[in-house]
Short mmCIF file of C-alpha atoms in Angstrom, two decimals:
data_model
loop_
_atom_site.label_atom_id
_atom_site.label_comp_id
_atom_site.label_asym_id
_atom_site.label_seq_id
_atom_site.Cartn_x
_atom_site.Cartn_y
_atom_site.Cartn_z
CA MET Y 1321 17.41 -29.07 35.74
CA LEU Y 1322 15.64 -25.84 34.79
CA GLY Y 1323 18.81 -24.61 33.11
CA LYS Y 1324 19.04 -27.73 30.96
CA THR Y 1325 15.33 -27.47 30.04
CA GLY Y 1326 15.71 -23.82 29.07
CA THR Y 1327 18.78 -24.60 27.00
CA TYR Y 1328 16.93 -27.41 25.21
CA TYR Y 1329 13.99 -25.23 24.23
CA TRP Y 1330 16.27 -22.37 23.20
CA GLU Y 1331 18.27 -24.65 20.92
CA LYS Y 1332 15.05 -26.08 19.49
CA LEU Y 1333 13.66 -22.61 18.84
CA ARG Y 1334 16.95 -21.46 17.32
CA LYS Y 1335 16.93 -24.38 14.89
CA ASP Y 1336 13.23 -24.13 14.03
CA ILE Y 1337 13.40 -20.50 12.91
CA ASP Y 1338 15.88 -18.59 10.77
CA TRP Y 1339 16.48 -15.65 13.07
CA LYS Y 1340 18.63 -13.85 10.52
CA LEU Y 1341 15.76 -13.89 8.05
CA LEU Y 1342 13.20 -12.83 10.66
CA VAL Y 1343 15.28 -9.87 11.86
CA PHE Y 1344 16.03 -8.90 8.27
CA LEU Y 1345 12.33 -8.89 7.36
CA LEU Y 1346 11.33 -6.91 10.44
CA LEU Y 1347 13.99 -4.27 9.79
CA PHE Y 1348 14.16 -4.09 6.00
CA LEU Y 1349 10.39 -3.85 5.54
CA ASN Y 1350 10.29 -0.87 7.91
CA VAL Y 1351 9.22 2.35 6.23
CA LYS Y 1352 12.36 4.26 7.26
CA LEU Y 1353 15.29 4.15 4.84
CA ALA Y 1354 17.52 4.82 7.86
CA ILE Y 1355 16.51 1.36 9.13
CA LYS Y 1356 16.55 -0.45 5.78
CA ILE Y 1357 20.20 0.36 5.07
CA PRO Y 1358 21.52 -0.94 8.44
CA ALA Y 1359 19.36 -4.05 7.89
CA ILE Y 1360 21.17 -4.72 4.61
CA VAL Y 1361 24.56 -4.10 6.23
CA LEU Y 1362 23.69 -6.44 9.11
CA ILE Y 1363 22.51 -9.31 6.91
CA TYR Y 1364 25.67 -9.09 4.79
CA ILE Y 1365 27.82 -9.17 7.91
CA LEU Y 1366 25.98 -12.27 9.13
CA GLN Y 1367 25.76 -13.86 5.69
CA PHE Y 1368 28.61 -12.48 3.60
CA ASP Y 1369 28.14 -13.30 -0.07
CA PHE Y 1370 28.16 -11.23 -3.25
CA LYS Y 1371 27.86 -13.96 -5.89
CA MET Y 1372 24.71 -12.63 -7.53
CA GLY Y 1373 24.71 -15.08 -10.43
CA PHE Y 1374 23.35 -12.79 -13.16
CA ARG Y 1375 23.54 -14.59 -16.52
CA LEU Y 1376 21.88 -14.17 -19.89
CA LYS Y 1377 20.75 -17.79 -19.72
CA ASN Y 1378 19.45 -19.46 -16.55
CA SER Y 1379 20.11 -16.39 -14.45
CA ARG Y 1380 19.99 -16.93 -10.71
CA LEU Y 1381 18.22 -13.58 -10.16
CA PRO Y 1382 15.89 -11.51 -12.39
CA LEU Y 1383 17.82 -9.62 -15.07
CA PHE Y 1384 15.34 -6.77 -14.81
CA TYR Y 1385 17.37 -5.18 -12.02
CA PRO Y 1386 20.70 -4.80 -13.86
CA ILE Y 1387 18.85 -3.76 -17.04
CA ALA Y 1388 17.10 -0.99 -15.09
CA ILE Y 1389 20.47 0.22 -13.79
CA ILE Y 1390 22.00 0.16 -17.29
CA ILE Y 1391 19.11 2.24 -18.69
CA ALA Y 1392 19.40 4.60 -15.72
CA VAL Y 1393 23.14 5.06 -16.30
CA VAL Y 1394 22.64 5.84 -20.00
CA ASN Y 1395 19.87 8.33 -19.22
CA GLY Y 1396 21.95 9.83 -16.44
CA LEU Y 1397 24.84 10.54 -18.78
CA LEU Y 1398 22.41 12.30 -21.11
CA ASN Y 1399 20.75 14.33 -18.33
CA LEU Y 1400 23.78 15.34 -16.25
CA HIS Y 1401 24.41 18.86 -17.54
CA ALA Y 1402 26.13 21.75 -15.86
CA GLU Y 1403 22.84 23.57 -15.32
CA ASN Y 1404 21.36 20.52 -13.56
CA THR Y 1405 23.92 19.93 -10.81
CA ASN Y 1406 21.16 19.00 -8.35
CA TYR Y 1407 20.18 16.13 -10.61
CA LEU Y 1408 23.42 14.34 -9.72
CA LEU Y 1409 22.10 13.58 -6.22
CA VAL Y 1410 18.77 12.44 -7.68
CA TRP Y 1411 20.56 10.14 -10.10
CA LEU Y 1412 22.84 8.65 -7.43
CA THR Y 1413 19.86 8.13 -5.11
CA GLY Y 1414 17.96 6.32 -7.86
CA ILE Y 1415 20.91 4.03 -8.55
CA GLY Y 1416 21.09 3.39 -4.81
CA PHE Y 1417 17.47 2.21 -4.72
CA TRP Y 1418 18.13 -0.37 -7.45
CA VAL Y 1419 21.32 -1.53 -5.72
CA LEU Y 1420 19.33 -2.07 -2.52
CA CYS Y 1421 16.80 -4.12 -4.49
CA ILE Y 1422 19.58 -6.36 -5.83
CA LEU Y 1423 21.26 -6.74 -2.44
CA ALA Y 1424 17.92 -7.66 -0.84
CA ILE Y 1425 16.82 -10.23 -3.42
CA HIS Y 1426 20.27 -11.86 -3.34
CA GLN Y 1427 20.07 -12.39 0.41
CA ILE Y 1428 16.51 -13.69 0.12
CA LYS Y 1429 17.63 -16.17 -2.51
CA LEU Y 1430 20.52 -17.26 -0.25
CA VAL Y 1431 18.13 -17.84 2.63
CA VAL Y 1432 15.93 -20.07 0.48
CA GLU Y 1433 18.94 -21.98 -0.85
CA ARG Y 1434 20.54 -22.58 2.55
CA ASN Y 1435 17.46 -23.38 4.67
CA THR Y 1436 14.90 -26.12 4.66
CA VAL Y 1437 11.37 -25.33 3.52
CA GLU Y 1438 10.07 -26.03 7.02
CA VAL Y 1439 12.40 -23.51 8.68
CA ILE Y 1440 11.46 -20.77 6.25
CA HIS Y 1441 7.76 -21.57 6.67
CA ARG Y 1442 7.97 -21.28 10.46
CA THR Y 1443 9.87 -18.00 10.11
CA ILE Y 1444 7.14 -16.62 7.86
CA VAL Y 1445 4.51 -17.71 10.40
CA VAL Y 1446 6.30 -15.84 13.19
CA PHE Y 1447 6.55 -12.73 11.00
CA PHE Y 1448 2.80 -12.71 10.32
CA ILE Y 1449 1.99 -13.27 14.00
CA ILE Y 1450 4.17 -10.31 14.99
CA ASN Y 1451 2.60 -8.15 12.29
CA ALA Y 1452 -0.93 -9.11 13.40
CA ALA Y 1453 -0.02 -8.27 17.01
CA PHE Y 1454 1.25 -4.83 16.02
CA SER Y 1455 -1.86 -4.24 13.90
CA LEU Y 1456 -4.08 -5.19 16.84
CA PHE Y 1457 -2.07 -2.84 19.03
CA ASN Y 1458 -2.75 -0.03 16.51
CA LEU Y 1459 -6.47 -0.71 16.83
CA LEU Y 1460 -6.44 -0.97 20.63
CA ALA Y 1461 -4.53 2.32 20.90
CA ILE Y 1462 -7.29 4.04 18.92
CA ILE Y 1463 -10.03 2.43 21.03
CA LEU Y 1464 -8.36 3.55 24.26
CA GLN Y 1465 -7.93 7.06 22.90
CA ILE Y 1466 -11.54 7.59 21.79
CA HIS Y 1467 -13.21 5.37 24.44
CA ASN Y 1468 -15.32 3.71 21.76
CA ILE Y 1469 -15.25 0.00 20.95
CA ASN Y 1470 -15.77 0.59 17.22
CA PRO Y 1471 -13.69 3.45 15.79
CA TYR Y 1472 -14.94 2.61 12.28
CA THR Y 1473 -18.28 4.23 13.15
CA TYR Y 1474 -16.93 6.84 15.58
CA GLN Y 1475 -17.49 10.36 14.26
CA GLY Y 1476 -15.86 12.36 17.04
CA GLU Y 1477 -12.57 14.27 16.95
CA TYR Y 1478 -13.58 15.83 13.62
CA GLN Y 1479 -13.98 12.40 12.03
CA LYS Y 1480 -10.28 11.70 12.50
CA TYR Y 1481 -10.99 7.97 12.43
CA PHE Y 1482 -14.46 6.89 11.24
CA ILE Y 1483 -14.11 5.53 7.68
CA GLY Y 1484 -10.40 6.42 7.72
CA THR Y 1485 -9.61 4.21 10.74
CA GLY Y 1486 -7.90 1.66 8.52
CA ASP Y 1487 -5.26 4.23 7.57
CA TYR Y 1488 -3.88 3.93 11.11
CA ILE Y 1489 -3.50 0.12 11.04
CA LYS Y 1490 0.09 0.04 9.81
CA GLY Y 1491 1.45 -3.12 11.40
CA ILE Y 1492 5.09 -3.95 11.95
CA THR Y 1493 6.36 -2.01 8.91
CA PHE Y 1494 4.97 1.34 10.17
CA ASP Y 1495 4.37 2.05 6.47
CA THR Y 1496 1.03 2.91 4.90
CA SER Y 1497 -1.98 0.74 5.64
CA ASN Y 1498 -1.89 -0.38 1.99
CA THR Y 1499 1.47 -2.03 2.65
CA ASN Y 1500 0.00 -3.85 5.62
CA ALA Y 1501 -3.04 -4.86 3.56
CA ILE Y 1502 -0.93 -6.30 0.73
CA LEU Y 1503 1.29 -8.25 3.13
CA ASN Y 1504 -1.78 -9.82 4.70
CA ALA Y 1505 -3.28 -10.57 1.30
CA ILE Y 1506 -0.06 -12.47 0.57
CA GLY Y 1507 -0.57 -14.31 3.86
CA VAL Y 1508 -4.15 -15.24 2.95
CA VAL Y 1509 -3.03 -16.83 -0.35
CA TYR Y 1510 -0.06 -18.54 1.29
CA PHE Y 1511 -1.90 -20.03 4.26
CA LEU Y 1512 -4.82 -21.05 2.06
CA ASP Y 1513 -2.42 -23.22 0.09
CA LYS Y 1514 -0.89 -24.56 3.33
CA LYS Y 1515 -4.39 -25.23 4.76
CA LYS Y 1516 -3.67 -23.33 7.96
CA PRO Y 1517 -7.14 -22.01 8.93
CA LEU Y 1518 -6.18 -20.03 12.04
CA LEU Y 1519 -3.29 -18.26 10.35
CA LEU Y 1520 -5.43 -17.66 7.27
CA LEU Y 1521 -8.22 -16.05 9.30
CA MET Y 1522 -5.66 -14.03 11.26
CA CYS Y 1523 -4.31 -12.53 8.03
CA MET Y 1524 -7.79 -11.99 6.63
CA GLY Y 1525 -8.90 -10.24 9.80
CA THR Y 1526 -5.83 -7.99 9.80
CA LEU Y 1527 -6.41 -7.20 6.13
CA LEU Y 1528 -9.99 -6.14 6.86
CA LEU Y 1529 -8.84 -3.85 9.66
CA THR Y 1530 -6.87 -1.80 7.12
CA CYS Y 1531 -10.03 -1.11 5.08
CA SER Y 1532 -8.04 -1.28 1.85
CA ASN Y 1533 -10.85 -1.53 -0.68
CA PHE Y 1534 -8.55 -2.06 -3.65
CA VAL Y 1535 -6.72 -4.98 -2.02
CA ASN Y 1536 -10.02 -6.46 -0.83
CA ILE Y 1537 -11.40 -6.41 -4.36
CA VAL Y 1538 -8.26 -7.90 -5.93
CA LEU Y 1539 -8.03 -10.62 -3.29
CA LEU Y 1540 -11.74 -11.37 -3.67
CA LEU Y 1541 -11.29 -11.94 -7.41
CA ILE Y 1542 -8.29 -14.19 -6.80
CA LEU Y 1543 -10.16 -16.23 -4.19
CA LEU Y 1544 -13.14 -16.65 -6.50
CA VAL Y 1545 -10.90 -17.94 -9.29
CA LEU Y 1546 -9.20 -20.35 -6.87
CA PHE Y 1547 -12.59 -21.46 -5.57
CA ILE Y 1548 -13.77 -22.34 -9.08
CA PHE Y 1549 -10.62 -23.77 -10.65
CA LYS Y 1550 -7.98 -24.69 -8.08
CA SER Y 1551 -9.08 -25.68 -4.59
CA THR Y 1552 -9.94 -28.73 -2.51
CA ARG Y 1553 -13.10 -29.04 -0.43
CA ASP Y 1554 -11.27 -27.83 2.67
CA GLN Y 1555 -9.85 -24.85 0.80
CA LYS Y 1556 -13.29 -23.97 -0.54
CA SER Y 1557 -14.56 -23.89 3.04
CA LEU Y 1558 -11.73 -21.56 4.01
CA ILE Y 1559 -12.48 -19.27 1.06
CA VAL Y 1560 -16.14 -19.12 2.11
CA ALA Y 1561 -15.04 -18.27 5.66
CA CYS Y 1562 -12.94 -15.38 4.30
CA LEU Y 1563 -15.86 -14.09 2.26
CA LEU Y 1564 -18.14 -14.26 5.32
CA LEU Y 1565 -15.59 -12.28 7.33
CA LEU Y 1566 -15.55 -9.65 4.61
CA VAL Y 1567 -19.36 -9.42 4.57
CA VAL Y 1568 -19.60 -9.20 8.37
CA PHE Y 1569 -16.97 -6.48 8.49
CA MET Y 1570 -18.62 -4.41 5.76
CA VAL Y 1571 -22.11 -4.77 7.24
CA LYS Y 1572 -21.51 -4.69 10.99
CA ILE Y 1573 -18.12 -3.08 11.64
CA SER Y 1574 -17.80 -0.47 8.89
CA PRO Y 1575 -21.22 -0.15 7.24
CA GLN Y 1576 -20.40 3.20 5.63
CA ASN Y 1577 -17.33 1.88 3.85
CA ASN Y 1578 -19.17 -0.18 1.24
CA GLU Y 1579 -21.35 2.83 0.39
CA TYR Y 1580 -18.23 4.96 0.14
CA VAL Y 1581 -16.71 2.48 -2.33
CA LEU Y 1582 -19.77 2.65 -4.56
CA GLN Y 1583 -19.99 6.43 -4.36
CA THR Y 1584 -16.28 6.85 -5.11
CA PHE Y 1585 -16.56 4.52 -8.09
CA LYS Y 1586 -19.56 6.44 -9.43
CA TYR Y 1587 -17.83 9.77 -8.84
CA SER Y 1588 -14.65 8.60 -10.59
CA PHE Y 1589 -16.15 6.99 -13.67
CA PHE Y 1590 -19.79 8.07 -14.08
CA LYS Y 1591 -19.91 11.64 -12.80
CA GLU Y 1592 -20.90 14.66 -14.86
CA ASN Y 1593 -18.02 16.89 -15.90
CA LYS Y 1594 -19.09 19.95 -13.92
CA PRO Y 1595 -16.52 22.51 -12.80
CA ILE Y 1596 -15.42 22.38 -9.19
CA GLN Y 1597 -13.65 25.00 -7.13
CA THR Y 1598 -10.08 23.76 -6.77
CA ALA Y 1599 -8.72 26.64 -4.75
CA ASN Y 1600 -11.31 26.32 -1.97
CA THR Y 1601 -10.65 23.38 0.32
CA SER Y 1602 -13.74 23.94 2.48
CA PRO Y 1603 -16.64 21.51 2.04
CA GLN Y 1604 -19.80 22.68 0.29
CA ILE Y 1605 -22.78 22.94 2.63
CA THR Y 1606 -25.68 22.00 0.42
CA PRO Y 1607 -24.45 21.35 -3.14
CA PRO Y 1608 -26.60 19.50 -5.64
CA LYS Y 1609 -26.28 15.74 -5.34
CA GLN Y 1610 -24.69 15.29 -8.76
CA VAL Y 1611 -21.58 17.37 -7.85
CA LEU Y 1612 -20.91 15.94 -4.41
CA THR Y 1613 -17.30 14.91 -3.86
CA PRO Y 1614 -16.55 11.57 -2.16
CA GLU Y 1615 -15.73 13.45 1.07
CA GLN Y 1616 -19.06 15.28 1.02
CA GLN Y 1617 -20.87 12.04 0.23
CA LYS Y 1618 -19.22 10.47 3.29
CA GLN Y 1619 -20.41 13.35 5.45
CA ASN Y 1620 -23.98 13.13 4.13
CA MET Y 1621 -23.97 9.35 4.53
CA ALA Y 1622 -22.77 9.57 8.12
CA ARG Y 1623 -25.23 12.35 8.97
CA LEU Y 1624 -28.21 10.47 7.53
CA TYR Y 1625 -27.16 7.24 9.23
CA LEU Y 1626 -26.76 8.80 12.66
CA ASP Y 1627 -29.88 10.96 12.31
CA SER Y 1628 -31.92 7.88 11.45
CA VAL Y 1629 -30.60 6.11 14.55
CA GLY Y 1630 -31.50 9.12 16.66
CA ALA Y 1631 -35.01 9.22 15.18
CA ILE Y 1632 -35.61 5.57 16.03
CA LEU Y 1633 -34.42 6.08 19.62
CA ALA Y 1634 -36.65 9.15 19.96
CA ARG Y 1635 -39.71 7.15 18.97
CA THR Y 1636 -39.00 4.33 21.40
CA ARG Y 1637 -38.48 6.32 24.58
CA LYS Y 1638 -39.89 9.42 26.26
CA VAL Y 1639 -37.17 11.82 27.22
CA ALA Y 1640 -37.33 14.47 29.95
CA VAL Y 1641 -34.42 16.69 30.87
CA ILE Y 1642 -33.85 17.69 34.51
CA LYS Y 1643 -32.66 21.27 34.79
CA GLY Y 1644 -29.31 21.70 36.43
CA SER Y 1645 -25.69 22.37 35.80
CA LYS Y 1646 -25.28 18.86 34.29
CA PRO Y 1647 -28.56 17.82 32.65
CA LEU Y 1648 -29.63 14.22 33.04
CA ILE Y 1649 -32.05 12.27 30.91
CA ILE Y 1650 -34.97 10.29 32.38
CA VAL Y 1651 -36.22 7.57 30.06
CA GLY Y 1652 -39.70 6.07 30.07
CA ALA Y 1653 -39.20 3.59 32.93
CA GLY Y 1654 -37.69 6.24 35.18
CA ARG Y 1655 -34.10 5.13 34.56
CA ILE Y 1656 -31.57 7.97 34.47
CA ALA Y 1657 -29.27 8.03 31.42
CA LEU Y 1658 -26.32 10.21 30.53
CA PRO Y 1659 -26.92 12.84 27.83
CA VAL Y 1660 -25.61 11.88 24.40
CA ALA Y 1661 -23.31 14.01 22.29
CA ASP Y 1662 -24.69 16.26 19.59
CA ILE Y 1663 -23.56 14.63 16.35
CA ASN Y 1664 -24.25 17.85 14.45
CA SER Y 1665 -21.73 19.80 16.53
CA ALA Y 1666 -18.31 20.74 15.13
CA PRO Y 1667 -16.28 17.92 16.79
CA TYR Y 1668 -18.41 15.36 14.93
CA GLN Y 1669 -17.88 16.89 11.49
CA SER Y 1670 -14.82 16.90 9.26
CA SER Y 1671 -12.42 19.69 10.11
CA THR Y 1672 -12.29 22.52 7.58
CA ALA Y 1673 -8.76 23.53 8.63
CA THR Y 1674 -5.90 22.70 6.26
CA PRO Y 1675 -3.82 19.86 7.76
CA PRO Y 1676 -0.16 20.78 8.41
CA GLU Y 1677 1.12 18.25 5.86
CA GLN Y 1678 -0.94 19.93 3.12
CA VAL Y 1679 0.27 23.47 3.82
CA PRO Y 1680 3.48 23.06 1.73
CA LEU Y 1681 1.39 21.73 -1.17
CA VAL Y 1682 -1.01 24.70 -1.08
CA ASN Y 1683 1.87 27.16 -0.80
CA PHE Y 1684 3.65 25.51 -3.72
CA ILE Y 1685 0.52 25.79 -5.87
CA ASN Y 1686 0.13 29.48 -5.03
CA THR Y 1687 3.77 30.13 -5.91
CA HIS Y 1688 3.84 28.20 -9.22
CA LYS Y 1689 0.34 28.69 -10.62
CA THR Y 1690 1.55 29.50 -14.12
CA ALA Y 1691 3.53 26.23 -14.36
CA LEU Y 1692 0.65 24.06 -13.10
CA PRO Y 1693 -2.05 23.71 -15.77
CA ILE Y 1694 -4.42 21.71 -13.52
CA SER Y 1695 -3.89 22.57 -9.85
CA GLY Y 1696 -3.06 26.17 -10.78
CA GLU Y 1697 -6.58 26.73 -12.08
CA ASP Y 1698 -9.22 28.09 -9.69
CA ILE Y 1699 -11.90 26.06 -11.47
CA TYR Y 1700 -11.11 22.64 -12.91
CA ALA Y 1701 -13.38 19.80 -13.98
CA PRO Y 1702 -11.42 16.51 -13.81
CA LYS Y 1703 -12.31 14.29 -16.74
CA ALA Y 1704 -11.03 11.09 -15.10
CA PRO Y 1705 -9.38 9.81 -11.90
CA GLY Y 1706 -5.87 11.05 -11.26
CA LYS Y 1707 -4.29 7.67 -12.01
CA VAL Y 1708 -5.88 7.54 -15.46
CA LEU Y 1709 -4.89 11.14 -16.12
CA GLY Y 1710 -1.30 10.28 -15.20
CA MET Y 1711 -1.13 7.44 -17.70
CA LEU Y 1712 -2.62 9.66 -20.39
CA GLN Y 1713 -0.01 12.30 -19.61
CA THR Y 1714 2.77 9.75 -20.13
CA PHE Y 1715 1.29 8.74 -23.47
CA ASP Y 1716 0.90 12.37 -24.56
CA TYR Y 1717 4.47 13.16 -23.53
CA PHE Y 1718 5.82 10.30 -25.64
CA CYS Y 1719 3.77 11.50 -28.61
CA ALA Y 1720 5.24 14.99 -28.23
CA HIS Y 1721 8.79 13.73 -27.53
CA PRO Y 1722 9.30 10.50 -29.54
CA ALA Y 1723 13.03 10.50 -28.79
CA THR Y 1724 12.22 9.44 -25.19
CA ILE Y 1725 10.09 6.44 -26.14
CA ALA Y 1726 12.93 3.91 -26.13
CA LEU Y 1727 14.74 4.80 -22.88
CA GLY Y 1728 12.29 7.16 -21.16
CA THR Y 1729 12.93 10.50 -19.51
CA GLY Y 1730 15.41 9.28 -16.89
CA MET Y 1731 15.16 8.61 -13.17
CA GLY Y 1732 13.36 11.23 -11.13
CA ASN Y 1733 12.21 13.17 -14.17
CA PHE Y 1734 8.58 12.15 -14.65
CA SER Y 1735 6.98 9.46 -12.50
CA SER Y 1736 8.64 7.94 -9.43
CA LYS Y 1737 8.88 8.16 -5.69
CA LEU Y 1738 12.28 9.70 -6.29
CA ALA Y 1739 10.78 12.52 -8.39
CA PHE Y 1740 8.25 13.33 -5.65
CA LYS Y 1741 10.86 13.03 -2.93
CA ALA Y 1742 13.24 15.44 -4.69
CA THR Y 1743 10.59 18.19 -4.69
CA GLY Y 1744 11.28 18.83 -1.00
CA LEU Y 1745 7.52 18.99 -0.34
CA GLY Y 1746 7.60 16.12 2.13
CA VAL Y 1747 5.97 13.69 -0.29
CA SER Y 1748 7.55 10.22 0.02
CA GLY Y 1749 9.92 11.43 2.73
CA GLY Y 1750 12.28 14.30 3.40
CA TYR Y 1751 14.89 15.75 1.07
CA PRO Y 1752 17.64 18.39 1.59
CA ALA Y 1753 16.25 21.78 0.57
CA LYS Y 1754 19.38 23.02 -1.19
CA TYR Y 1755 19.37 20.00 -3.52
CA VAL Y 1756 15.71 20.20 -4.56
CA TYR Y 1757 15.18 19.13 -8.17
CA ILE Y 1758 11.97 19.31 -10.19
CA ASN Y 1759 11.97 18.49 -13.87
CA PRO Y 1760 9.64 20.87 -15.79
CA ALA Y 1761 7.89 17.93 -17.48
CA PHE Y 1762 7.23 16.35 -14.08
CA MET Y 1763 5.93 19.61 -12.63
CA ALA Y 1764 3.43 20.10 -15.45
CA THR Y 1765 2.16 16.51 -15.38
CA HIS Y 1766 2.31 14.04 -12.48
CA LEU Y 1767 3.24 16.56 -9.78
CA ASP Y 1768 0.42 18.79 -11.01
CA ILE Y 1769 -2.09 15.93 -10.72
CA TYR Y 1770 -0.89 15.02 -7.24
CA LEU Y 1771 -1.12 18.62 -6.06
CA ASN Y 1772 -4.59 18.99 -7.54
CA PHE Y 1773 -6.08 16.09 -5.59
CA PHE Y 1774 -3.92 15.83 -2.48
CA SER Y 1775 -3.99 19.51 -1.55
CA LYS Y 1776 -7.74 19.11 -0.98
CA ARG Y 1777 -9.88 17.34 1.57
CA ALA Y 1778 -9.30 13.69 2.50
CA GLY Y 1779 -12.10 12.51 0.21
CA PHE Y 1780 -9.83 13.17 -2.77
CA HIS Y 1781 -6.90 11.21 -1.29
CA SER Y 1782 -7.67 7.83 -2.85
CA LEU Y 1783 -5.61 5.37 -4.85
CA THR Y 1784 -7.67 6.23 -7.92
CA ASN Y 1785 -6.42 9.83 -7.79
CA SER Y 1786 -2.75 9.05 -7.12
CA PRO Y 1787 -0.50 8.94 -10.22
CA PHE Y 1788 1.76 6.42 -8.43
CA SER Y 1789 2.25 3.20 -10.41
CA VAL Y 1790 5.15 0.86 -11.15
CA TYR Y 1791 4.00 0.48 -14.76
CA ASP Y 1792 3.83 4.23 -15.27
CA GLN Y 1793 7.20 4.71 -13.58
CA VAL Y 1794 8.99 2.09 -15.67
CA THR Y 1795 7.38 3.29 -18.90
CA ALA Y 1796 7.93 7.02 -18.34
CA GLU Y 1797 11.44 6.95 -16.88
CA TYR Y 1798 12.90 3.79 -18.48
CA GLY Y 1799 10.98 3.76 -21.74
CA VAL Y 1800 9.52 0.91 -23.72
CA LEU Y 1801 12.72 -1.06 -23.18
CA GLY Y 1802 12.25 -0.78 -19.42
CA LEU Y 1803 8.63 -1.91 -19.65
CA LEU Y 1804 9.60 -4.91 -21.79
CA ALA Y 1805 12.35 -5.76 -19.29
CA LEU Y 1806 9.78 -5.67 -16.47
CA PHE Y 1807 7.49 -8.17 -18.18
CA ILE Y 1808 10.13 -10.42 -19.75
CA TYR Y 1809 12.92 -10.40 -17.17
CA TYR Y 1810 10.94 -9.91 -13.96
CA PHE Y 1811 7.47 -11.38 -14.31
CA GLY Y 1812 8.81 -13.78 -16.94
CA PHE Y 1813 11.62 -14.89 -14.61
CA PHE Y 1814 9.14 -16.27 -12.08
CA ALA Y 1815 6.36 -17.22 -14.51
CA SER Y 1816 8.80 -19.42 -16.47
CA GLN Y 1817 8.73 -21.76 -13.44
CA TYR Y 1818 4.94 -22.08 -13.58
CA GLN Y 1819 5.12 -25.89 -13.54
CA LEU Y 1820 6.72 -25.70 -10.07
CA LEU Y 1821 4.42 -23.00 -8.69
CA THR Y 1822 1.24 -23.49 -6.66
CA TYR Y 1823 0.43 -20.44 -4.52
CA GLY Y 1824 3.09 -18.60 -6.53
CA ILE Y 1825 0.73 -18.20 -9.49
CA PRO Y 1826 -2.00 -16.26 -7.62
CA LEU Y 1827 0.77 -14.30 -5.90
CA LEU Y 1828 2.08 -13.22 -9.32
CA PHE Y 1829 -1.39 -11.99 -10.27
CA LEU Y 1830 -1.65 -10.16 -6.94
CA LEU Y 1831 1.75 -8.54 -7.53
CA ALA Y 1832 0.76 -7.54 -11.07
CA ALA Y 1833 -2.37 -5.86 -9.69
CA VAL Y 1834 -0.74 -3.95 -6.83
CA PHE Y 1835 1.90 -2.59 -9.21
CA PHE Y 1836 -0.86 -0.25 -10.41
CA VAL Y 1837 -1.13 1.60 -7.10
CA ASP Y 1838 2.36 2.64 -5.95
CA TYR Y 1839 6.08 2.78 -6.71
CA TRP Y 1840 6.72 -0.52 -4.98
CA PHE Y 1841 10.30 -1.14 -6.09
CA GLU Y 1842 11.34 2.12 -4.46
CA GLN Y 1843 9.26 1.34 -1.37
CA LEU Y 1844 11.50 -1.68 -0.65
CA SER Y 1845 8.72 -3.41 1.27
CA ILE Y 1846 6.25 -5.78 -0.35
CA VAL Y 1847 8.44 -6.73 -3.35
CA PRO Y 1848 11.13 -8.52 -1.28
CA PHE Y 1849 8.39 -10.41 0.55
CA PHE Y 1850 6.78 -11.47 -2.72
CA GLU Y 1851 10.20 -12.62 -3.93
CA LEU Y 1852 10.77 -14.66 -0.76
CA LEU Y 1853 7.56 -16.62 -1.21
CA LEU Y 1854 8.07 -17.07 -4.96
CA PHE Y 1855 11.58 -18.46 -4.46
CA LEU Y 1856 10.26 -20.66 -1.66
CA ASN Y 1857 7.46 -22.02 -3.86
CA ILE Y 1858 9.92 -22.78 -6.67
CA LYS Y 1859 12.09 -24.72 -4.20
CA GLU Y 1860 9.05 -26.64 -2.91
CA GLY Y 1861 8.07 -27.54 -6.45
CA SER Y 1862 11.60 -28.67 -7.28
CA LEU Y 1863 11.71 -30.93 -4.21
CA ILE Y 1864 8.36 -32.50 -5.09
CA ARG Y 1865 9.49 -33.10 -8.66
CA SER Y 1866 12.76 -34.68 -7.53
CA ARG Y 1867 10.88 -37.19 -5.35
CA LYS Y 1868 8.81 -38.46 -8.26
#
């Protein structure tokens, strides 16, 4: 009897969820390329099909992918010279990334074509539940390590966590916390449309744990637009609930984070252009307020906050210390309390030691000072955030080299994860030392910007200072033709189905926004998930239209 019952529920579970899709998502979205490639091989073994369906008219898949490969091949033939033998591996690796993108989107499209909407929906639900569980595990591991219920206000261990706690909430992908944040922002939009309050709040809560200010702001804008123009009464209530969660988290859980956002914004866009010491990575002790870096502002904010708490406690109780090997504290009513830690001691301040991952960056700067116009200077006053400087560098390069405007500089030559990876500095993953390749234009521009900000203290390591961007990558390395292909044959491919889309429209705006902050096509993480939901929404719209 028990055997028959178990078999029944197993068969029901097997039919309710697409296990091939679930396993593929869990493996392919993992940060390690060594796991992504076997995931692709496995899904093609289980679901063998190579009929991509690329056509000039009514293409089954976005034509942007083959166009990017064609531009890359042309540029590769122009850049593969005898003196650049190491570039061959860079070029082949870049082609490999685009091939993986095509193989992934083809399988995702097959899954949507061959499954019912309900099965795919339940599979997506299971994925988000697993991701939330892993994210919660990340948080619990930190709490158990520091013995503090709220690591977002915990200053110990040289402020290893504190405001940066969200960086450790990586979820099932084990990628950056930004990846986890974007996936959960997708979940918020999706479950809002499906009117699934528990799943919506689960995704919103997980998103907040990552402390991704950029994603929070973008999602907030999207929710406000939906609240005003496209939502039912129930959905408006859910949007309000999400906003309340955000407010509670910023005020009660991580009160310093909202101040840090404001200070970083002011520092990035409204600061005075005063020189700063770029070679010295130690924090200033008492600099004037107008030249404080975001990291120093965090330290001052935390010190003032904790000192004010200590002052209030000192006024409300009389403290007497009993002499002995382990001093105890007697409060006013005679109750004995344990002594509290000294928040001004070294373990409660940011460490001044250079982290191991930054040592190669510092050494590289010291070795190539003459080739690095920004990071090679001992004193440099940044005129804008690193991301803005990167875009200006691309524009200036095109003005100086108009021949590259049409097709760009070629893969790995100016702005891409591949270019950073090929430096062998450990940025964006490892790379064989004997095949290191650094294009001189890349070294003097985007690599220089990255080294300038990310060889310093953690306060400089923000999205605003990273030159990473899909738009910059496509423009710089694939030219104006590549950028047009991105808008016409990628965004246009999905946007052309706008009459069938519901949650797909805000997802497209979310995707367009996050393309500013990283090289997401090369990351092979959030883009396939976006594509899954967009294809699913198109199928849902087609089914609704066919019933009318």
